[in-house]
Amino acid sequence: MTSIDSERTITVTVNGVPREATVPVRRLLSDALRHDLGLTGTHVGCEHGVCGACTVVVDGAPVRSCLMLAVQVDGAEVRTVEGLAREDHQGGQVLHPVQEAFRECHALQCGFCTPGFLMTIAAGLEGRDNSAELTEEEVDDMVGGNLCRCTGYANIKKAVHHAAAAMKDGA
């Protein structure tokens, strides 16, 4: 008879900070982030990977954290919504261009879906050539996998364009 581990200690860099946690082997990444690491910005909606609210960035790619086990990110770099803003070196933070665009363009209402949108759009914009013109097809691809019941998407798409322009200008 073989022994099956029910828990495993993982080491993961979250928002630039090395973290360690002992988690049940079947713990979802979303639950590990929220319950084991205390990062509650990642929201859990459908728990089936459909809504996108739980999206985080793992090793540069957006993933649904409700579909990934925490043990799968052992040794990986994870970025959550808490890691989007950067330090201003005066004790505060400067919003990421996507966060600023959401604020400027009124791209959120209840806010439940917002962390997933922010992470998906940030990864999409950071992963493209900022000198190239952003197409409507690209915008649709960036927002199409996330569900929002409040906004109608018009201001979210406007925010993507606004953030892309800011990133092009080096914000």
PDB file of C-alpha atoms in Angstrom:
ATOM      1  CA  MET A   1       0.000   0.000   0.000  1.00  0.00           C
ATOM      2  CA  THR A   2       1.375   3.420  -0.955  1.00  0.00           C
ATOM      3  CA  SER A   3       1.169   6.491   1.207  1.00  0.00           C
ATOM      4  CA  ILE A   4      -0.782   9.391  -0.236  1.00  0.00           C
ATOM      5  CA  ASP A   5       0.097  12.859   0.973  1.00  0.00           C
ATOM      6  CA  SER A   6      -2.961  14.847   1.938  1.00  0.00           C
ATOM      7  CA  GLU A   7      -1.012  18.101   2.355  1.00  0.00           C
ATOM      8  CA  ARG A   8       1.967  19.648   0.669  1.00  0.00           C
ATOM      9  CA  THR A   9       4.093  22.675   1.439  1.00  0.00           C
ATOM     10  CA  ILE A  10       4.379  24.964  -1.555  1.00  0.00           C
ATOM     11  CA  THR A  11       6.625  27.934  -2.191  1.00  0.00           C
ATOM     12  CA  VAL A  12       5.270  30.544  -4.542  1.00  0.00           C
ATOM     13  CA  THR A  13       6.189  34.131  -5.294  1.00  0.00           C
ATOM     14  CA  VAL A  14       3.018  36.192  -4.977  1.00  0.00           C
ATOM     15  CA  ASN A  15       3.149  39.805  -6.108  1.00  0.00           C
ATOM     16  CA  GLY A  16       6.935  39.699  -5.909  1.00  0.00           C
ATOM     17  CA  VAL A  17       7.052  38.277  -2.369  1.00  0.00           C
ATOM     18  CA  PRO A  18       8.171  34.678  -1.746  1.00  0.00           C
ATOM     19  CA  ARG A  19       5.463  32.906   0.254  1.00  0.00           C
ATOM     20  CA  GLU A  20       5.156  29.431   1.711  1.00  0.00           C
ATOM     21  CA  ALA A  21       2.018  27.584   2.708  1.00  0.00           C
ATOM     22  CA  THR A  22       1.054  24.070   3.636  1.00  0.00           C
ATOM     23  CA  VAL A  23      -2.110  23.277   1.746  1.00  0.00           C
ATOM     24  CA  PRO A  24      -4.333  20.257   1.178  1.00  0.00           C
ATOM     25  CA  VAL A  25      -3.302  18.751  -2.164  1.00  0.00           C
ATOM     26  CA  ARG A  26      -6.789  19.336  -3.558  1.00  0.00           C
ATOM     27  CA  ARG A  27      -7.004  23.005  -2.470  1.00  0.00           C
ATOM     28  CA  LEU A  28      -7.826  25.336  -5.331  1.00  0.00           C
ATOM     29  CA  LEU A  29      -5.460  28.209  -6.028  1.00  0.00           C
ATOM     30  CA  SER A  30      -8.311  30.676  -5.449  1.00  0.00           C
ATOM     31  CA  ASP A  31      -8.929  29.225  -1.997  1.00  0.00           C
ATOM     32  CA  ALA A  32      -5.215  29.112  -1.128  1.00  0.00           C
ATOM     33  CA  LEU A  33      -4.811  32.769  -2.098  1.00  0.00           C
ATOM     34  CA  ARG A  34      -7.844  33.829  -0.087  1.00  0.00           C
ATOM     35  CA  HIS A  35      -7.702  31.521   2.934  1.00  0.00           C
ATOM     36  CA  ASP A  36      -4.063  30.483   3.320  1.00  0.00           C
ATOM     37  CA  LEU A  37      -2.345  33.668   2.143  1.00  0.00           C
ATOM     38  CA  GLY A  38      -4.996  36.225   3.139  1.00  0.00           C
ATOM     39  CA  LEU A  39      -5.236  37.819  -0.322  1.00  0.00           C
ATOM     40  CA  THR A  40      -8.963  38.353  -0.690  1.00  0.00           C
ATOM     41  CA  GLY A  41      -8.844  40.510  -3.819  1.00  0.00           C
ATOM     42  CA  THR A  42      -9.267  37.425  -5.974  1.00  0.00           C
ATOM     43  CA  HIS A  43     -13.012  36.860  -6.113  1.00  0.00           C
ATOM     44  CA  VAL A  44     -14.673  33.494  -6.533  1.00  0.00           C
ATOM     45  CA  GLY A  45     -17.826  33.527  -8.616  1.00  0.00           C
ATOM     46  CA  CYS A  46     -19.002  30.485 -10.503  1.00  0.00           C
ATOM     47  CA  GLU A  47     -16.279  28.047  -9.354  1.00  0.00           C
ATOM     48  CA  HIS A  48     -16.411  26.474 -12.829  1.00  0.00           C
ATOM     49  CA  GLY A  49     -14.021  28.760 -14.751  1.00  0.00           C
ATOM     50  CA  VAL A  50     -16.813  30.472 -16.660  1.00  0.00           C
ATOM     51  CA  CYS A  51     -17.125  33.937 -15.102  1.00  0.00           C
ATOM     52  CA  GLY A  52     -13.480  35.035 -14.902  1.00  0.00           C
ATOM     53  CA  ALA A  53     -13.819  36.749 -11.502  1.00  0.00           C
ATOM     54  CA  CYS A  54     -11.008  34.609 -10.068  1.00  0.00           C
ATOM     55  CA  THR A  55      -8.467  35.371 -12.801  1.00  0.00           C
ATOM     56  CA  VAL A  56      -4.863  35.789 -11.656  1.00  0.00           C
ATOM     57  CA  VAL A  57      -1.629  35.817 -13.632  1.00  0.00           C
ATOM     58  CA  VAL A  58       0.658  32.784 -13.276  1.00  0.00           C
ATOM     59  CA  ASP A  59       4.092  33.038 -14.865  1.00  0.00           C
ATOM     60  CA  GLY A  60       2.810  35.827 -17.112  1.00  0.00           C
ATOM     61  CA  ALA A  61      -0.400  34.163 -18.307  1.00  0.00           C
ATOM     62  CA  PRO A  62      -3.925  34.836 -17.037  1.00  0.00           C
ATOM     63  CA  VAL A  63      -5.511  31.739 -15.499  1.00  0.00           C
ATOM     64  CA  ARG A  64      -8.741  30.900 -13.718  1.00  0.00           C
ATOM     65  CA  SER A  65      -7.597  30.270 -10.169  1.00  0.00           C
ATOM     66  CA  CYS A  66     -10.752  28.246  -9.449  1.00  0.00           C
ATOM     67  CA  LEU A  67      -9.616  25.655 -12.001  1.00  0.00           C
ATOM     68  CA  MET A  68      -6.034  25.319 -10.801  1.00  0.00           C
ATOM     69  CA  LEU A  69      -4.789  23.485  -7.750  1.00  0.00           C
ATOM     70  CA  ALA A  70      -2.499  25.412  -5.410  1.00  0.00           C
ATOM     71  CA  VAL A  71       0.152  22.674  -5.677  1.00  0.00           C
ATOM     72  CA  GLN A  72       0.356  23.395  -9.419  1.00  0.00           C
ATOM     73  CA  VAL A  73       1.868  26.825  -8.720  1.00  0.00           C
ATOM     74  CA  ASP A  74       4.663  25.503  -6.512  1.00  0.00           C
ATOM     75  CA  GLY A  75       7.738  27.443  -7.657  1.00  0.00           C
ATOM     76  CA  ALA A  76       5.710  29.805  -9.869  1.00  0.00           C
ATOM     77  CA  GLU A  77       5.225  33.575  -9.959  1.00  0.00           C
ATOM     78  CA  VAL A  78       1.618  34.582  -9.208  1.00  0.00           C
ATOM     79  CA  ARG A  79       0.255  38.082  -9.569  1.00  0.00           C
ATOM     80  CA  THR A  80      -3.059  38.993  -8.004  1.00  0.00           C
ATOM     81  CA  VAL A  81      -5.054  42.212  -8.120  1.00  0.00           C
ATOM     82  CA  GLU A  82      -3.262  43.281  -4.933  1.00  0.00           C
ATOM     83  CA  GLY A  83      -0.036  43.330  -6.954  1.00  0.00           C
ATOM     84  CA  LEU A  84      -1.169  45.561  -9.823  1.00  0.00           C
ATOM     85  CA  ALA A  85      -0.397  48.941  -8.251  1.00  0.00           C
ATOM     86  CA  ARG A  86       3.252  49.849  -7.729  1.00  0.00           C
ATOM     87  CA  GLU A  87       4.983  51.631  -4.864  1.00  0.00           C
ATOM     88  CA  ASP A  88       5.345  55.388  -5.257  1.00  0.00           C
ATOM     89  CA  HIS A  89       8.408  55.431  -2.932  1.00  0.00           C
ATOM     90  CA  GLN A  90       6.599  57.877  -0.625  1.00  0.00           C
ATOM     91  CA  GLY A  91       4.630  55.338   1.374  1.00  0.00           C
ATOM     92  CA  GLY A  92       1.757  55.032  -1.101  1.00  0.00           C
ATOM     93  CA  GLN A  93       0.964  53.368  -4.379  1.00  0.00           C
ATOM     94  CA  VAL A  94       0.434  54.375  -7.995  1.00  0.00           C
ATOM     95  CA  LEU A  95      -2.429  52.621  -9.733  1.00  0.00           C
ATOM     96  CA  HIS A  96      -1.673  50.383 -12.711  1.00  0.00           C
ATOM     97  CA  PRO A  97      -2.826  52.038 -15.967  1.00  0.00           C
ATOM     98  CA  VAL A  98      -5.703  49.535 -16.198  1.00  0.00           C
ATOM     99  CA  GLN A  99      -6.866  50.380 -12.669  1.00  0.00           C
ATOM    100  CA  GLU A 100      -6.635  54.084 -13.454  1.00  0.00           C
ATOM    101  CA  ALA A 101      -8.547  53.559 -16.715  1.00  0.00           C
ATOM    102  CA  PHE A 102     -11.333  51.686 -14.906  1.00  0.00           C
ATOM    103  CA  ARG A 103     -11.627  54.613 -12.507  1.00  0.00           C
ATOM    104  CA  GLU A 104     -11.491  57.262 -15.237  1.00  0.00           C
ATOM    105  CA  CYS A 105     -13.927  55.480 -17.557  1.00  0.00           C
ATOM    106  CA  HIS A 106     -16.408  54.384 -14.868  1.00  0.00           C
ATOM    107  CA  ALA A 107     -15.858  50.772 -15.916  1.00  0.00           C
ATOM    108  CA  LEU A 108     -17.165  49.179 -12.757  1.00  0.00           C
ATOM    109  CA  GLN A 109     -20.375  49.151 -10.822  1.00  0.00           C
ATOM    110  CA  CYS A 110     -20.783  46.512  -8.136  1.00  0.00           C
ATOM    111  CA  GLY A 111     -17.087  45.601  -8.457  1.00  0.00           C
ATOM    112  CA  PHE A 112     -17.383  41.842  -8.043  1.00  0.00           C
ATOM    113  CA  CYS A 113     -16.024  41.039 -11.510  1.00  0.00           C
ATOM    114  CA  THR A 114     -13.466  43.863 -11.473  1.00  0.00           C
ATOM    115  CA  PRO A 115     -10.387  41.976 -10.156  1.00  0.00           C
ATOM    116  CA  GLY A 116     -10.728  39.360 -12.890  1.00  0.00           C
ATOM    117  CA  PHE A 117     -11.142  42.003 -15.587  1.00  0.00           C
ATOM    118  CA  LEU A 118      -8.178  43.983 -14.273  1.00  0.00           C
ATOM    119  CA  MET A 119      -5.896  40.949 -14.274  1.00  0.00           C
ATOM    120  CA  THR A 120      -7.017  39.711 -17.698  1.00  0.00           C
ATOM    121  CA  ILE A 121      -6.727  43.133 -19.339  1.00  0.00           C
ATOM    122  CA  ALA A 122      -3.411  43.972 -17.659  1.00  0.00           C
ATOM    123  CA  ALA A 123      -1.911  40.673 -18.860  1.00  0.00           C
ATOM    124  CA  GLY A 124      -3.336  41.236 -22.336  1.00  0.00           C
ATOM    125  CA  LEU A 125      -1.977  44.758 -22.652  1.00  0.00           C
ATOM    126  CA  GLU A 126       1.386  43.927 -21.085  1.00  0.00           C
ATOM    127  CA  GLY A 127       1.790  40.973 -23.444  1.00  0.00           C
ATOM    128  CA  ARG A 128       1.337  42.944 -26.665  1.00  0.00           C
ATOM    129  CA  ASP A 129       3.395  45.394 -28.674  1.00  0.00           C
ATOM    130  CA  ASN A 130       2.227  48.736 -27.258  1.00  0.00           C
ATOM    131  CA  SER A 131       3.313  50.572 -30.401  1.00  0.00           C
ATOM    132  CA  ALA A 132       0.768  48.644 -32.498  1.00  0.00           C
ATOM    133  CA  GLU A 133      -2.737  50.028 -32.817  1.00  0.00           C
ATOM    134  CA  LEU A 134      -5.187  48.235 -30.518  1.00  0.00           C
ATOM    135  CA  THR A 135      -7.981  46.641 -32.527  1.00  0.00           C
ATOM    136  CA  GLU A 136     -11.582  46.124 -31.465  1.00  0.00           C
ATOM    137  CA  GLU A 137     -11.034  42.385 -31.974  1.00  0.00           C
ATOM    138  CA  GLU A 138      -8.192  42.453 -29.429  1.00  0.00           C
ATOM    139  CA  VAL A 139     -10.360  44.350 -26.967  1.00  0.00           C
ATOM    140  CA  ASP A 140     -13.210  41.878 -27.456  1.00  0.00           C
ATOM    141  CA  ASP A 141     -10.778  38.998 -26.865  1.00  0.00           C
ATOM    142  CA  MET A 142      -9.494  40.610 -23.658  1.00  0.00           C
ATOM    143  CA  VAL A 143     -12.927  41.178 -22.138  1.00  0.00           C
ATOM    144  CA  GLY A 144     -14.861  38.331 -23.741  1.00  0.00           C
ATOM    145  CA  GLY A 145     -13.916  35.680 -21.186  1.00  0.00           C
ATOM    146  CA  ASN A 146     -15.117  37.647 -18.175  1.00  0.00           C
ATOM    147  CA  LEU A 147     -18.737  38.104 -17.189  1.00  0.00           C
ATOM    148  CA  CYS A 148     -20.231  41.314 -15.840  1.00  0.00           C
ATOM    149  CA  ARG A 149     -23.889  41.667 -14.953  1.00  0.00           C
ATOM    150  CA  CYS A 150     -23.849  45.411 -14.312  1.00  0.00           C
ATOM    151  CA  THR A 151     -21.944  47.452 -16.872  1.00  0.00           C
ATOM    152  CA  GLY A 152     -22.907  46.320 -20.348  1.00  0.00           C
ATOM    153  CA  TYR A 153     -19.164  46.242 -21.209  1.00  0.00           C
ATOM    154  CA  ALA A 154     -19.103  49.601 -23.071  1.00  0.00           C
ATOM    155  CA  ASN A 155     -17.112  51.402 -20.375  1.00  0.00           C
ATOM    156  CA  ILE A 156     -14.915  48.363 -19.782  1.00  0.00           C
ATOM    157  CA  LYS A 157     -13.953  48.382 -23.473  1.00  0.00           C
ATOM    158  CA  LYS A 158     -13.432  52.144 -23.272  1.00  0.00           C
ATOM    159  CA  ALA A 159     -11.119  51.535 -20.287  1.00  0.00           C
ATOM    160  CA  VAL A 160      -9.066  49.018 -22.284  1.00  0.00           C
ATOM    161  CA  HIS A 161      -8.459  51.663 -24.961  1.00  0.00           C
ATOM    162  CA  HIS A 162      -7.690  54.283 -22.310  1.00  0.00           C
ATOM    163  CA  ALA A 163      -5.185  51.984 -20.552  1.00  0.00           C
ATOM    164  CA  ALA A 164      -3.574  50.970 -23.849  1.00  0.00           C
ATOM    165  CA  ALA A 165      -3.051  54.639 -24.732  1.00  0.00           C
ATOM    166  CA  ALA A 166      -1.548  55.331 -21.287  1.00  0.00           C
ATOM    167  CA  MET A 167       0.763  52.322 -21.592  1.00  0.00           C
ATOM    168  CA  LYS A 168       1.790  53.434 -25.073  1.00  0.00           C
ATOM    169  CA  ASP A 169       2.741  56.802 -23.596  1.00  0.00           C
ATOM    170  CA  GLY A 170       4.781  55.059 -20.897  1.00  0.00           C
ATOM    171  CA  ALA A 171       2.504  55.519 -17.872  1.00  0.00           C
TER     172      ALA A 171
END
